[in-house]
């Protein structure tokens, strides 16, 4: 429920023929898989949305290298490591405004819409699918640049260490 895949299905139905311009692979397993599969079949989206099963962590980079974009239609989310990995791979991201990654994505690294809203997700999908190849590439380059500038492990660790030092100083 948290990942908003039901909303993604609803959004794809809303955009109609534009949905035929994409193939969405869903990775992972969960208790809602069967009901989502039934919904996909009932809506005729079987050629658009495919369940790809569990993905071994060693295969993530290879899958990202063959993808064109990354979707994260979550209702709520922490800072998404999956989205960061996609951005590092140079993929534009379509995500909802939750968890913090949306703040980076809205700087030109993809498309952002309201969380929990199939209509807004449909609008974002329409915008994404109507964008030119050049726009997709530019957003992917921006995504990669954002990760390199702000999310390198050395930079994150240094910022966290500084915060811990400041916190320790205020409590002593």
PDB file of C-alpha atoms in Angstrom:
ATOM      1  CA  UNK A   1       0.000   0.000   0.000  1.00  0.00           C
ATOM      2  CA  UNK A   2       2.796   2.411   0.915  1.00  0.00           C
ATOM      3  CA  UNK A   3       4.419   2.189  -2.528  1.00  0.00           C
ATOM      4  CA  UNK A   4       1.262   3.418  -4.298  1.00  0.00           C
ATOM      5  CA  UNK A   5       1.238   0.816  -7.053  1.00  0.00           C
ATOM      6  CA  UNK A   6      -2.561   0.802  -7.036  1.00  0.00           C
ATOM      7  CA  UNK A   7      -2.415   4.546  -7.704  1.00  0.00           C
ATOM      8  CA  UNK A   8       0.018   3.911 -10.559  1.00  0.00           C
ATOM      9  CA  UNK A   9      -2.454   1.484 -12.137  1.00  0.00           C
ATOM     10  CA  UNK A  10      -5.269   4.031 -11.759  1.00  0.00           C
ATOM     11  CA  UNK A  11      -3.062   6.743 -13.259  1.00  0.00           C
ATOM     12  CA  UNK A  12      -2.166   4.562 -16.235  1.00  0.00           C
ATOM     13  CA  UNK A  13      -5.858   3.920 -16.881  1.00  0.00           C
ATOM     14  CA  UNK A  14      -6.466   7.690 -16.756  1.00  0.00           C
ATOM     15  CA  UNK A  15      -3.843   8.463 -19.399  1.00  0.00           C
ATOM     16  CA  UNK A  16      -5.281   5.865 -21.780  1.00  0.00           C
ATOM     17  CA  UNK A  17      -3.362   5.523 -25.042  1.00  0.00           C
ATOM     18  CA  UNK A  18      -0.274   7.279 -23.659  1.00  0.00           C
ATOM     19  CA  UNK A  19       0.246   4.283 -21.369  1.00  0.00           C
ATOM     20  CA  UNK A  20       1.053   2.247 -24.468  1.00  0.00           C
ATOM     21  CA  UNK A  21       4.251   4.302 -24.825  1.00  0.00           C
ATOM     22  CA  UNK A  22       5.867   2.610 -21.841  1.00  0.00           C
ATOM     23  CA  UNK A  23       6.629  -0.704 -20.207  1.00  0.00           C
ATOM     24  CA  UNK A  24       6.817  -0.635 -16.432  1.00  0.00           C
ATOM     25  CA  UNK A  25       8.670  -3.402 -14.645  1.00  0.00           C
ATOM     26  CA  UNK A  26       7.817  -3.883 -10.981  1.00  0.00           C
ATOM     27  CA  UNK A  27      10.487  -5.509  -8.819  1.00  0.00           C
ATOM     28  CA  UNK A  28       9.924  -7.159  -5.483  1.00  0.00           C
ATOM     29  CA  UNK A  29       7.251  -9.240  -3.840  1.00  0.00           C
ATOM     30  CA  UNK A  30       4.615  -8.442  -1.306  1.00  0.00           C
ATOM     31  CA  UNK A  31       1.190  -9.311   0.033  1.00  0.00           C
ATOM     32  CA  UNK A  32      -0.605  -7.108  -2.526  1.00  0.00           C
ATOM     33  CA  UNK A  33       0.989  -8.704  -5.582  1.00  0.00           C
ATOM     34  CA  UNK A  34      -1.972 -10.942  -6.432  1.00  0.00           C
ATOM     35  CA  UNK A  35      -4.573  -8.196  -6.114  1.00  0.00           C
ATOM     36  CA  UNK A  36      -2.406  -5.826  -8.150  1.00  0.00           C
ATOM     37  CA  UNK A  37      -1.940  -8.485 -10.844  1.00  0.00           C
ATOM     38  CA  UNK A  38      -5.707  -8.990 -10.993  1.00  0.00           C
ATOM     39  CA  UNK A  39      -6.225  -5.246 -11.311  1.00  0.00           C
ATOM     40  CA  UNK A  40      -3.658  -5.023 -14.090  1.00  0.00           C
ATOM     41  CA  UNK A  41      -5.410  -7.825 -15.962  1.00  0.00           C
ATOM     42  CA  UNK A  42      -8.853  -6.283 -15.392  1.00  0.00           C
ATOM     43  CA  UNK A  43      -7.724  -2.918 -16.764  1.00  0.00           C
ATOM     44  CA  UNK A  44      -5.989  -4.391 -19.811  1.00  0.00           C
ATOM     45  CA  UNK A  45      -2.577  -3.101 -18.746  1.00  0.00           C
ATOM     46  CA  UNK A  46      -0.822  -6.469 -18.961  1.00  0.00           C
ATOM     47  CA  UNK A  47       1.377  -5.265 -21.831  1.00  0.00           C
ATOM     48  CA  UNK A  48       2.310  -2.105 -19.922  1.00  0.00           C
ATOM     49  CA  UNK A  49       2.910  -3.293 -16.346  1.00  0.00           C
ATOM     50  CA  UNK A  50       4.941  -6.439 -15.706  1.00  0.00           C
ATOM     51  CA  UNK A  51       5.970  -8.120 -12.504  1.00  0.00           C
ATOM     52  CA  UNK A  52       9.660  -8.938 -12.675  1.00  0.00           C
ATOM     53  CA  UNK A  53       9.944 -10.613  -9.252  1.00  0.00           C
ATOM     54  CA  UNK A  54      12.703 -10.205  -6.743  1.00  0.00           C
ATOM     55  CA  UNK A  55      15.901  -8.598  -7.892  1.00  0.00           C
ATOM     56  CA  UNK A  56      19.203  -9.631  -6.373  1.00  0.00           C
ATOM     57  CA  UNK A  57      21.114  -6.640  -5.017  1.00  0.00           C
ATOM     58  CA  UNK A  58      24.000  -7.459  -7.350  1.00  0.00           C
ATOM     59  CA  UNK A  59      21.677  -7.077 -10.360  1.00  0.00           C
ATOM     60  CA  UNK A  60      20.278  -3.649  -9.431  1.00  0.00           C
ATOM     61  CA  UNK A  61      22.914  -1.615 -11.291  1.00  0.00           C
ATOM     62  CA  UNK A  62      22.526  -3.727 -14.427  1.00  0.00           C
ATOM     63  CA  UNK A  63      18.746  -3.201 -14.433  1.00  0.00           C
ATOM     64  CA  UNK A  64      19.137   0.531 -13.859  1.00  0.00           C
ATOM     65  CA  UNK A  65      21.595   0.680 -16.753  1.00  0.00           C
ATOM     66  CA  UNK A  66      18.918  -0.640 -19.114  1.00  0.00           C
ATOM     67  CA  UNK A  67      16.054   1.500 -17.777  1.00  0.00           C
ATOM     68  CA  UNK A  68      14.879   4.804 -19.223  1.00  0.00           C
ATOM     69  CA  UNK A  69      13.373   6.257 -16.039  1.00  0.00           C
ATOM     70  CA  UNK A  70      12.510   5.402 -12.442  1.00  0.00           C
ATOM     71  CA  UNK A  71       9.023   5.617 -10.916  1.00  0.00           C
ATOM     72  CA  UNK A  72       8.334   6.013  -7.202  1.00  0.00           C
ATOM     73  CA  UNK A  73       4.584   6.611  -6.719  1.00  0.00           C
ATOM     74  CA  UNK A  74       4.716   6.161  -2.929  1.00  0.00           C
ATOM     75  CA  UNK A  75       2.056   7.416  -0.549  1.00  0.00           C
ATOM     76  CA  UNK A  76       4.793   7.905   2.042  1.00  0.00           C
ATOM     77  CA  UNK A  77       8.479   7.171   1.982  1.00  0.00           C
ATOM     78  CA  UNK A  78      11.696   7.771   3.857  1.00  0.00           C
ATOM     79  CA  UNK A  79      14.653   9.107   1.895  1.00  0.00           C
ATOM     80  CA  UNK A  80      14.565   6.605  -0.949  1.00  0.00           C
ATOM     81  CA  UNK A  81      17.847   4.796  -1.511  1.00  0.00           C
ATOM     82  CA  UNK A  82      16.311   3.201  -4.602  1.00  0.00           C
ATOM     83  CA  UNK A  83      15.615   6.630  -6.116  1.00  0.00           C
ATOM     84  CA  UNK A  84      19.145   7.783  -5.251  1.00  0.00           C
ATOM     85  CA  UNK A  85      20.573   4.720  -6.990  1.00  0.00           C
ATOM     86  CA  UNK A  86      18.442   5.486 -10.043  1.00  0.00           C
ATOM     87  CA  UNK A  87      19.592   9.099 -10.047  1.00  0.00           C
ATOM     88  CA  UNK A  88      23.205   7.958  -9.714  1.00  0.00           C
ATOM     89  CA  UNK A  89      22.613   5.812 -12.810  1.00  0.00           C
ATOM     90  CA  UNK A  90      21.544   8.977 -14.652  1.00  0.00           C
ATOM     91  CA  UNK A  91      17.833   8.197 -14.771  1.00  0.00           C
ATOM     92  CA  UNK A  92      15.146  10.847 -14.581  1.00  0.00           C
ATOM     93  CA  UNK A  93      12.788  10.137 -11.685  1.00  0.00           C
ATOM     94  CA  UNK A  94       9.043  10.503 -11.376  1.00  0.00           C
ATOM     95  CA  UNK A  95       8.147  10.558  -7.691  1.00  0.00           C
ATOM     96  CA  UNK A  96       5.598  11.859  -5.253  1.00  0.00           C
ATOM     97  CA  UNK A  97       6.220  14.695  -2.841  1.00  0.00           C
ATOM     98  CA  UNK A  98       7.155  12.667   0.194  1.00  0.00           C
ATOM     99  CA  UNK A  99      10.323  11.469   1.855  1.00  0.00           C
ATOM    100  CA  UNK A 100      12.684  14.212   0.784  1.00  0.00           C
ATOM    101  CA  UNK A 101      13.946  12.864  -2.537  1.00  0.00           C
ATOM    102  CA  UNK A 102      11.250  14.940  -4.218  1.00  0.00           C
ATOM    103  CA  UNK A 103      13.105  18.107  -3.211  1.00  0.00           C
ATOM    104  CA  UNK A 104      16.093  17.027  -5.275  1.00  0.00           C
ATOM    105  CA  UNK A 105      13.997  15.710  -8.172  1.00  0.00           C
ATOM    106  CA  UNK A 106      12.058  18.952  -8.533  1.00  0.00           C
ATOM    107  CA  UNK A 107      15.336  20.749  -9.251  1.00  0.00           C
ATOM    108  CA  UNK A 108      15.113  19.391 -12.794  1.00  0.00           C
ATOM    109  CA  UNK A 109      15.920  15.712 -12.255  1.00  0.00           C
ATOM    110  CA  UNK A 110      12.446  14.479 -13.174  1.00  0.00           C
ATOM    111  CA  UNK A 111       8.794  14.996 -12.349  1.00  0.00           C
ATOM    112  CA  UNK A 112       7.104  15.371  -8.955  1.00  0.00           C
ATOM    113  CA  UNK A 113       3.426  15.140  -8.056  1.00  0.00           C
ATOM    114  CA  UNK A 114       1.299  15.052  -4.914  1.00  0.00           C
ATOM    115  CA  UNK A 115       1.405  11.820  -2.923  1.00  0.00           C
ATOM    116  CA  UNK A 116      -1.706   9.655  -2.739  1.00  0.00           C
ATOM    117  CA  UNK A 117      -3.418  11.243  -5.742  1.00  0.00           C
ATOM    118  CA  UNK A 118      -3.945   9.164  -8.894  1.00  0.00           C
ATOM    119  CA  UNK A 119      -5.112  12.201 -10.895  1.00  0.00           C
ATOM    120  CA  UNK A 120      -1.913  14.151 -10.132  1.00  0.00           C
ATOM    121  CA  UNK A 121       0.160  11.045 -10.827  1.00  0.00           C
ATOM    122  CA  UNK A 122      -1.591  10.720 -14.198  1.00  0.00           C
ATOM    123  CA  UNK A 123      -0.726  14.338 -14.997  1.00  0.00           C
ATOM    124  CA  UNK A 124       2.926  13.730 -14.104  1.00  0.00           C
ATOM    125  CA  UNK A 125       2.988  10.576 -16.238  1.00  0.00           C
ATOM    126  CA  UNK A 126       1.479  12.512 -19.153  1.00  0.00           C
ATOM    127  CA  UNK A 127       4.118  15.191 -18.772  1.00  0.00           C
ATOM    128  CA  UNK A 128       6.889  12.619 -18.592  1.00  0.00           C
ATOM    129  CA  UNK A 129       5.652  10.592 -21.558  1.00  0.00           C
ATOM    130  CA  UNK A 130       5.163  13.750 -23.627  1.00  0.00           C
ATOM    131  CA  UNK A 131       8.686  15.027 -22.967  1.00  0.00           C
ATOM    132  CA  UNK A 132      11.271  14.866 -25.725  1.00  0.00           C
ATOM    133  CA  UNK A 133      14.254  12.540 -25.650  1.00  0.00           C
ATOM    134  CA  UNK A 134      16.441  15.578 -25.055  1.00  0.00           C
ATOM    135  CA  UNK A 135      14.386  16.523 -21.986  1.00  0.00           C
ATOM    136  CA  UNK A 136      14.680  12.988 -20.593  1.00  0.00           C
ATOM    137  CA  UNK A 137      18.437  13.023 -21.128  1.00  0.00           C
ATOM    138  CA  UNK A 138      18.807  16.466 -19.554  1.00  0.00           C
ATOM    139  CA  UNK A 139      16.810  15.399 -16.497  1.00  0.00           C
ATOM    140  CA  UNK A 140      18.895  12.242 -16.202  1.00  0.00           C
ATOM    141  CA  UNK A 141      22.115  14.273 -16.353  1.00  0.00           C
ATOM    142  CA  UNK A 142      20.726  16.620 -13.699  1.00  0.00           C
ATOM    143  CA  UNK A 143      19.812  13.621 -11.514  1.00  0.00           C
ATOM    144  CA  UNK A 144      23.362  12.290 -11.742  1.00  0.00           C
ATOM    145  CA  UNK A 145      24.846  15.712 -10.991  1.00  0.00           C
ATOM    146  CA  UNK A 146      22.651  16.129  -7.906  1.00  0.00           C
ATOM    147  CA  UNK A 147      23.795  12.779  -6.525  1.00  0.00           C
ATOM    148  CA  UNK A 148      27.428  13.590  -7.220  1.00  0.00           C
ATOM    149  CA  UNK A 149      27.132  17.018  -5.583  1.00  0.00           C
ATOM    150  CA  UNK A 150      25.024  16.230  -2.521  1.00  0.00           C
ATOM    151  CA  UNK A 151      24.731  12.532  -1.892  1.00  0.00           C
ATOM    152  CA  UNK A 152      28.244  11.129  -2.143  1.00  0.00           C
ATOM    153  CA  UNK A 153      28.834   8.963   0.915  1.00  0.00           C
ATOM    154  CA  UNK A 154      31.857  11.025   1.968  1.00  0.00           C
ATOM    155  CA  UNK A 155      29.822  14.227   1.907  1.00  0.00           C
ATOM    156  CA  UNK A 156      26.862  12.712   3.739  1.00  0.00           C
ATOM    157  CA  UNK A 157      29.145  11.179   6.375  1.00  0.00           C
ATOM    158  CA  UNK A 158      30.971  14.489   6.900  1.00  0.00           C
ATOM    159  CA  UNK A 159      27.670  16.379   7.310  1.00  0.00           C
ATOM    160  CA  UNK A 160      26.361  13.764   9.748  1.00  0.00           C
ATOM    161  CA  UNK A 161      29.587  13.858  11.755  1.00  0.00           C
ATOM    162  CA  UNK A 162      29.373  17.642  11.976  1.00  0.00           C
ATOM    163  CA  UNK A 163      25.763  17.434  13.154  1.00  0.00           C
ATOM    164  CA  UNK A 164      26.714  14.883  15.813  1.00  0.00           C
ATOM    165  CA  UNK A 165      29.567  17.109  16.990  1.00  0.00           C
ATOM    166  CA  UNK A 166      27.240  20.115  17.214  1.00  0.00           C
ATOM    167  CA  UNK A 167      24.670  18.061  19.116  1.00  0.00           C
ATOM    168  CA  UNK A 168      27.321  16.771  21.521  1.00  0.00           C
ATOM    169  CA  UNK A 169      28.500  20.339  22.186  1.00  0.00           C
ATOM    170  CA  UNK A 170      24.988  21.530  23.040  1.00  0.00           C
ATOM    171  CA  UNK A 171      24.377  18.663  25.470  1.00  0.00           C
ATOM    172  CA  UNK A 172      27.617  19.011  27.423  1.00  0.00           C
TER     173      UNK A 172
END
